[in-house]
Short mmCIF file of C-alpha atoms in Angstrom, two decimals:
data_model
loop_
_atom_site.label_atom_id
_atom_site.label_comp_id
_atom_site.label_asym_id
_atom_site.label_seq_id
_atom_site.Cartn_x
_atom_site.Cartn_y
_atom_site.Cartn_z
CA MET A 71 -29.29 -46.87 1.82
CA LYS A 72 -33.07 -46.59 0.39
CA SER A 73 -33.69 -45.05 -2.60
CA TYR A 74 -35.87 -41.77 -2.09
CA HIS A 75 -39.22 -40.36 -4.36
CA ALA A 76 -40.82 -36.97 -3.34
CA PRO A 77 -44.54 -37.42 -2.94
CA ARG A 78 -46.80 -36.44 -6.13
CA TRP A 79 -48.25 -34.14 -4.34
CA LEU A 80 -44.94 -32.08 -4.14
CA PRO A 81 -43.38 -31.87 -7.30
CA GLY A 82 -39.89 -29.86 -8.61
CA GLY A 83 -37.03 -28.90 -6.89
CA ASN A 84 -38.69 -25.22 -5.39
CA LEU A 85 -41.64 -26.74 -3.90
CA GLN A 86 -39.26 -29.24 -2.00
CA THR A 87 -37.17 -27.07 -0.82
CA ILE A 88 -39.99 -24.48 0.36
CA TRP A 89 -42.97 -26.70 1.32
CA PRO A 90 -40.55 -28.28 4.48
CA SER A 91 -38.97 -25.26 5.27
CA LEU A 92 -42.56 -23.53 5.77
CA TYR A 93 -44.67 -26.11 6.29
CA ALA A 94 -43.61 -29.57 7.55
CA ARG A 95 -43.49 -30.57 10.85
CA ARG A 96 -40.65 -30.72 12.57
CA VAL A 97 -40.85 -33.67 15.51
CA ILE A 98 -42.91 -36.23 16.58
CA GLY A 99 -42.27 -36.02 19.83
CA PRO A 100 -42.51 -32.89 22.65
CA ARG A 101 -41.25 -29.87 21.48
CA ILE A 102 -37.35 -29.69 21.35
CA HIS A 103 -35.74 -28.03 24.18
CA TYR A 104 -31.92 -27.43 24.23
CA GLN A 105 -29.43 -25.94 26.84
CA ARG A 106 -27.07 -23.48 25.77
CA GLU A 107 -22.89 -23.16 26.53
CA ARG A 108 -21.42 -20.37 25.38
CA TRP A 109 -17.37 -21.30 24.56
CA ASP A 110 -14.64 -18.23 24.11
CA THR A 111 -12.65 -18.26 21.57
CA ALA A 112 -9.10 -17.68 21.63
CA ASP A 113 -9.27 -14.54 19.91
CA GLY A 114 -11.69 -13.05 22.10
CA ASP A 115 -15.18 -14.06 20.52
CA PHE A 116 -17.61 -16.82 21.59
CA ILE A 117 -19.93 -19.02 19.92
CA ASP A 118 -23.21 -20.40 21.66
CA VAL A 119 -23.30 -24.65 21.42
CA ASP A 120 -26.81 -26.14 22.14
CA PHE A 121 -27.07 -29.40 23.27
CA LEU A 122 -30.51 -31.19 23.21
CA ALA A 123 -32.13 -31.48 26.88
CA GLY A 124 -33.13 -34.49 28.79
CA GLY A 125 -31.29 -36.73 26.42
CA PRO A 126 -30.01 -39.42 25.35
CA SER A 127 -32.73 -41.64 27.35
CA ALA A 128 -30.76 -44.23 30.16
CA LYS A 129 -27.93 -44.32 27.38
CA PRO A 130 -24.67 -42.64 29.20
CA ASP A 131 -22.43 -44.17 26.47
CA ALA A 132 -24.62 -43.24 23.46
CA PRO A 133 -22.88 -41.81 20.57
CA LEU A 134 -23.25 -37.61 20.41
CA LEU A 135 -24.55 -36.28 16.72
CA VAL A 136 -23.14 -32.66 16.12
CA LEU A 137 -24.83 -30.91 13.63
CA PHE A 138 -23.43 -28.12 11.62
CA HIS A 139 -26.33 -25.51 10.47
CA GLY A 140 -26.32 -24.00 6.94
CA LEU A 141 -26.10 -20.33 5.84
CA GLU A 142 -27.93 -17.86 8.32
CA GLY A 143 -29.14 -21.12 10.35
CA SER A 144 -29.66 -22.40 13.62
CA SER A 145 -30.84 -24.70 16.13
CA ARG A 146 -34.07 -23.98 15.29
CA SER A 147 -33.91 -24.20 11.79
CA HIS A 148 -36.45 -27.11 10.15
CA TYR A 149 -33.44 -29.45 9.60
CA ALA A 150 -32.14 -28.73 13.15
CA GLU A 151 -35.29 -29.95 14.72
CA ALA A 152 -36.04 -32.58 13.04
CA PHE A 153 -32.32 -34.15 13.83
CA ALA A 154 -33.12 -33.34 17.38
CA ASP A 155 -36.29 -35.07 17.65
CA TRP A 156 -34.20 -38.13 14.95
CA ALA A 157 -31.59 -38.73 17.62
CA ARG A 158 -34.03 -37.92 20.55
CA ALA A 159 -36.02 -41.08 19.39
CA SER A 160 -32.68 -42.36 18.91
CA GLY A 161 -31.26 -42.83 22.84
CA LEU A 162 -28.48 -40.30 21.17
CA ALA A 163 -26.69 -37.10 22.63
CA PHE A 164 -26.78 -34.41 19.91
CA ALA A 165 -25.08 -30.89 19.69
CA VAL A 166 -25.67 -27.98 17.32
CA PRO A 167 -22.90 -25.65 17.42
CA HIS A 168 -23.81 -22.07 16.29
CA PHE A 169 -21.20 -20.64 13.84
CA ARG A 170 -20.06 -17.07 15.13
CA GLY A 171 -23.08 -13.94 14.84
CA CYS A 172 -25.87 -17.23 14.49
CA SER A 173 -26.59 -17.85 18.08
CA GLY A 174 -29.38 -14.45 18.05
CA GLU A 175 -26.24 -12.23 19.48
CA ILE A 176 -23.57 -10.74 17.11
CA ASN A 177 -20.11 -12.38 18.15
CA ARG A 178 -17.71 -9.57 19.05
CA ALA A 179 -14.58 -9.84 16.84
CA PRO A 180 -14.07 -8.11 13.56
CA ARG A 181 -15.26 -11.76 11.58
CA ALA A 182 -18.40 -13.68 10.93
CA TYR A 183 -18.24 -17.18 9.42
CA HIS A 184 -18.27 -19.28 5.96
CA SER A 185 -17.75 -21.92 4.35
CA GLY A 186 -14.80 -23.17 4.31
CA ASP A 187 -13.49 -22.33 8.38
CA VAL A 188 -11.95 -25.81 8.98
CA GLU A 189 -10.10 -24.20 11.84
CA GLU A 190 -13.16 -23.44 13.85
CA VAL A 191 -14.65 -27.04 12.71
CA GLY A 192 -11.77 -28.60 14.03
CA TRP A 193 -11.40 -26.74 17.35
CA ILE A 194 -15.42 -27.46 17.60
CA LEU A 195 -15.13 -30.98 17.00
CA ALA A 196 -12.22 -31.37 19.33
CA ARG A 197 -14.16 -30.13 22.10
CA LEU A 198 -17.06 -32.50 21.64
CA ARG A 199 -14.86 -35.21 21.00
CA GLU A 200 -13.36 -34.09 25.24
CA TRP A 201 -16.57 -33.83 26.15
CA GLN A 202 -17.86 -37.14 25.43
CA ARG A 203 -14.76 -38.72 26.94
CA ALA A 204 -15.12 -36.62 29.98
CA ARG A 205 -18.97 -38.12 30.40
CA GLY A 206 -18.29 -41.46 29.23
CA GLY A 207 -19.87 -41.32 25.99
CA GLY A 208 -20.03 -42.74 22.75
CA PRO A 209 -18.33 -41.80 19.34
CA VAL A 210 -19.10 -38.49 17.68
CA LEU A 211 -20.96 -38.46 14.76
CA ALA A 212 -20.90 -34.96 12.32
CA ALA A 213 -23.49 -33.58 10.04
CA GLY A 214 -23.53 -30.34 7.85
CA VAL A 215 -26.46 -29.18 6.11
CA SER A 216 -25.40 -26.61 3.21
CA LEU A 217 -22.83 -24.66 4.14
CA GLY A 218 -21.98 -26.49 7.06
CA GLY A 219 -21.71 -29.44 4.93
CA ASN A 220 -19.11 -28.50 2.96
CA ALA A 221 -17.37 -26.87 6.08
CA LEU A 222 -17.27 -30.42 7.18
CA LEU A 223 -16.11 -32.13 4.54
CA ARG A 224 -13.49 -29.41 4.04
CA TRP A 225 -12.44 -30.16 7.18
CA ALA A 226 -12.37 -33.56 6.53
CA GLY A 227 -10.26 -33.29 3.62
CA GLU A 228 -7.93 -31.50 5.45
CA MET A 229 -7.43 -33.42 8.37
CA GLY A 230 -6.82 -36.62 6.37
CA ALA A 231 -6.31 -39.50 8.47
CA ALA A 232 -6.19 -37.41 11.99
CA ALA A 233 -10.03 -36.79 11.32
CA SER A 234 -10.51 -39.98 13.12
CA ASP A 235 -9.09 -38.48 16.85
CA SER A 236 -12.41 -36.03 16.39
CA VAL A 237 -15.39 -38.58 14.86
CA SER A 238 -16.16 -41.66 13.50
CA ALA A 239 -18.21 -40.38 10.14
CA VAL A 240 -19.07 -37.35 8.57
CA ALA A 241 -22.29 -36.50 6.73
CA ALA A 242 -23.13 -33.77 4.14
CA VAL A 243 -26.91 -32.62 3.62
CA CYS A 244 -26.91 -30.82 0.35
CA ALA A 245 -23.50 -28.47 0.64
CA PRO A 246 -22.06 -26.73 -2.45
CA LEU A 247 -19.31 -28.52 -2.48
CA ASP A 248 -18.29 -26.11 -5.86
CA LEU A 249 -18.89 -22.91 -3.98
CA ALA A 250 -18.56 -20.44 -7.34
CA ALA A 251 -21.36 -23.01 -9.11
CA GLY A 252 -23.64 -22.65 -6.18
CA GLY A 253 -23.25 -19.34 -5.85
CA HIS A 254 -23.35 -18.51 -9.20
CA ALA A 255 -26.77 -20.49 -9.45
CA ILE A 256 -28.15 -18.62 -6.69
CA GLY A 257 -28.00 -15.52 -8.26
CA ARG A 258 -29.73 -16.02 -11.12
CA GLY A 259 -33.89 -15.93 -12.30
CA PHE A 260 -35.82 -17.33 -9.02
CA ASN A 261 -33.47 -18.45 -7.40
CA ARG A 262 -32.11 -14.43 -6.97
CA GLN A 263 -35.71 -13.43 -6.32
CA VAL A 264 -36.62 -15.58 -3.97
CA TYR A 265 -33.54 -17.44 -2.02
CA THR A 266 -31.30 -14.62 -2.51
CA ARG A 267 -32.96 -12.13 -0.83
CA MET A 268 -33.85 -13.64 1.56
CA PHE A 269 -30.69 -14.44 2.73
CA MET A 270 -29.16 -10.91 2.26
CA ARG A 271 -32.15 -9.39 4.28
CA THR A 272 -30.40 -11.33 7.71
CA MET A 273 -26.84 -11.07 5.76
CA LYS A 274 -26.87 -7.26 5.21
CA ALA A 275 -28.00 -6.67 8.67
CA LYS A 276 -25.58 -8.30 10.56
CA ALA A 277 -22.42 -6.94 8.68
CA TYR A 278 -24.37 -3.28 9.14
CA ALA A 279 -24.09 -4.20 13.17
CA LYS A 280 -20.39 -5.99 12.82
CA LEU A 281 -19.26 -2.34 11.29
CA ALA A 282 -20.76 -0.69 14.19
CA GLN A 283 -18.73 -2.83 16.33
CA HIS A 284 -15.31 -1.97 14.58
CA PRO A 285 -15.81 0.99 11.93
CA GLY A 286 -13.79 1.10 8.71
CA LEU A 287 -14.15 -2.57 8.79
CA PHE A 288 -15.35 -2.85 5.29
CA ASP A 289 -17.09 -0.13 2.79
CA HIS A 290 -20.59 0.66 3.60
CA GLU A 291 -22.12 2.22 0.52
CA ARG A 292 -20.41 -0.87 -1.48
CA LEU A 293 -22.27 -3.09 0.26
CA ARG A 294 -25.77 -1.49 0.08
CA HIS A 295 -25.71 -2.06 -4.06
CA ALA A 296 -24.89 -5.67 -3.42
CA HIS A 297 -27.88 -7.79 -4.03
CA ASP A 298 -26.16 -10.99 -4.33
CA LEU A 299 -24.03 -13.70 -2.22
CA TYR A 300 -20.97 -12.45 -5.25
CA ALA A 301 -20.74 -9.00 -3.86
CA PHE A 302 -21.42 -9.73 -0.37
CA ASP A 303 -18.92 -12.27 -0.31
CA ASP A 304 -16.35 -10.33 -2.39
CA ILE A 305 -17.30 -6.81 0.16
CA PHE A 306 -17.69 -9.29 3.45
CA THR A 307 -16.92 -12.10 3.62
CA ALA A 308 -14.17 -12.71 2.17
CA PRO A 309 -11.62 -10.07 3.51
CA LEU A 310 -12.85 -10.53 7.00
CA HIS A 311 -11.70 -14.21 6.62
CA GLY A 312 -7.68 -13.75 4.84
CA PHE A 313 -9.37 -14.06 0.94
CA ALA A 314 -7.90 -11.95 -1.88
CA GLY A 315 -11.79 -11.84 -3.03
CA VAL A 316 -14.83 -14.05 -3.40
CA ASP A 317 -13.49 -15.83 -6.05
CA ASP A 318 -10.28 -16.80 -3.83
CA TYR A 319 -12.29 -17.56 -1.40
CA TRP A 320 -15.23 -19.23 -3.20
CA ARG A 321 -12.28 -21.23 -5.06
CA ARG A 322 -10.14 -22.25 -1.94
CA ALA A 323 -13.04 -22.97 0.59
CA SER A 324 -15.00 -25.69 -2.01
CA ALA A 325 -14.62 -29.21 -0.26
CA LYS A 326 -14.94 -30.79 -3.72
CA PRO A 327 -11.27 -30.41 -4.93
CA HIS A 328 -10.50 -32.24 -1.60
CA LEU A 329 -12.87 -35.46 -1.64
CA ASP A 330 -10.11 -37.44 -2.69
CA ARG A 331 -8.15 -36.50 0.97
CA ILE A 332 -10.76 -37.60 3.22
CA ARG A 333 -10.05 -40.74 5.21
CA VAL A 334 -13.46 -40.91 7.58
CA PRO A 335 -16.50 -42.36 5.75
CA ALA A 336 -18.14 -39.65 5.04
CA LEU A 337 -21.69 -39.20 2.83
CA ALA A 338 -22.14 -36.61 0.37
CA LEU A 339 -26.22 -36.61 -0.25
CA ASN A 340 -27.29 -33.87 -2.95
CA ALA A 341 -30.40 -33.65 -4.87
CA ARG A 342 -29.75 -33.86 -8.58
CA ASN A 343 -33.29 -31.27 -8.62
CA ASP A 344 -31.47 -28.47 -5.97
CA PRO A 345 -31.95 -25.47 -7.03
CA PHE A 346 -29.18 -23.94 -5.03
CA VAL A 347 -26.62 -26.95 -6.55
CA PRO A 348 -26.58 -27.19 -10.52
CA ALA A 349 -26.09 -31.24 -10.62
CA ALA A 350 -23.37 -30.56 -13.12
CA SER A 351 -21.42 -29.30 -10.63
CA LEU A 352 -22.26 -32.96 -8.33
CA PRO A 353 -18.61 -34.50 -7.60
CA ARG A 354 -18.68 -38.14 -9.35
CA GLU A 355 -17.29 -40.84 -8.23
CA GLY A 356 -13.75 -41.11 -9.78
CA GLU A 357 -13.45 -37.64 -7.83
CA VAL A 358 -13.59 -39.31 -4.72
CA GLY A 359 -11.71 -41.12 -2.26
CA GLY A 360 -12.60 -44.62 -0.91
CA GLN A 361 -13.95 -43.44 2.01
CA VAL A 362 -16.70 -41.16 0.68
CA THR A 363 -20.11 -42.50 -0.40
CA LEU A 364 -21.84 -40.41 -3.10
CA TRP A 365 -26.12 -39.92 -2.78
CA GLN A 366 -27.49 -38.44 -5.54
CA PRO A 367 -31.01 -39.15 -6.35
CA ALA A 368 -33.18 -37.36 -8.55
CA GLU A 369 -35.43 -35.38 -6.21
CA GLY A 370 -35.33 -33.65 -2.78
CA GLY A 371 -34.60 -29.80 -3.48
CA HIS A 372 -32.57 -28.07 -0.83
CA VAL A 373 -32.56 -29.44 2.43
CA GLY A 374 -36.35 -30.93 1.95
CA PHE A 375 -36.81 -34.67 0.72
CA PRO A 376 -40.69 -34.33 2.39
CA GLN A 377 -42.39 -37.74 2.85
CA GLY A 378 -45.68 -38.90 3.36
CA LYS A 379 -49.65 -38.19 2.55
CA ALA A 380 -50.43 -34.17 1.67
CA PRO A 381 -50.32 -31.86 4.50
CA PRO A 382 -49.46 -32.50 7.43
CA GLY A 383 -46.46 -33.86 6.24
CA ASN A 384 -43.09 -34.26 7.28
CA VAL A 385 -39.23 -33.57 7.01
CA PHE A 386 -38.24 -36.95 8.90
CA TRP A 387 -36.99 -39.04 5.86
CA LEU A 388 -33.97 -37.20 5.94
CA PRO A 389 -32.16 -37.38 9.64
CA GLN A 390 -33.63 -40.99 9.60
CA ALA A 391 -31.80 -42.36 6.55
CA VAL A 392 -28.74 -40.15 7.19
CA GLY A 393 -28.62 -40.61 10.83
CA ASN A 394 -28.92 -44.60 10.15
CA TRP A 395 -25.79 -43.95 7.60
CA LEU A 396 -23.55 -42.38 10.63
CA LEU A 397 -24.78 -44.51 13.31
CA GLU A 398 -23.76 -48.06 11.15
CA ARG A 399 -20.27 -46.82 10.71
CA ALA A 400 -20.04 -45.43 14.48
#
């Protein structure tokens, strides 16, 4: 795999995180268009899946690339559109399944989504594998970004060899594989003032909407005084999804302790200057199974990895590098 070096005009993990998400060109070709399907779930809820419209180009047996988005992400996140553009140019089918409540409409059930949602990831991938088979398509490849990457690798570790029934290879991009380390890091200093505030604004609004749907689901006053992910997960995410509290949730949902159980080709890509994921928390070679490739370049930020000259630059290095790694193992 080619090494990554950030442009000289964009130094540091925070700039390499923020600039690509706000200003980089997302696509080289035409604007990305999706076709949405709504899937009913067994518990009376739904998820929305966006399929790339107009692709793949003249390849009925093309592989399907599935992208699991990050915290509060969607098919319109900068990285999702960049991956969609790469998939289109490469002749792949492409789908973004939205975690519950992330598609623009609040979900129905008294739950949301979380970093270790193994059952949900498995159900989605199994259904997409059947969709591929029905259309005569090729293998299914799955990538997850940040929270979605942890959930994907957590699922792969849980499934072991059985994961190959659904996917040929998986990749996690900038996943906080040790949720406690990442959760505490984002709650301190600059991270707390910028990233935590951004996430909490939308997460709290969704939680209040959920409380209106299901009165008494959690303590409104406690949430009103929550100002970081630790408190939010303790009040909302953990109890709604069967965990004893935030510490239990972060421990049990983290993918890092399960990486040695993965039995399909898997890539874990983490920049060592990621402001969300402390470098000291990243897995080492002796902590993962033989099917897991660790790629930990010095630069890149959190889901940034910009390349090119000064603005307008782009973020296409990331989907190309990760996508080609997956394709080589299809």
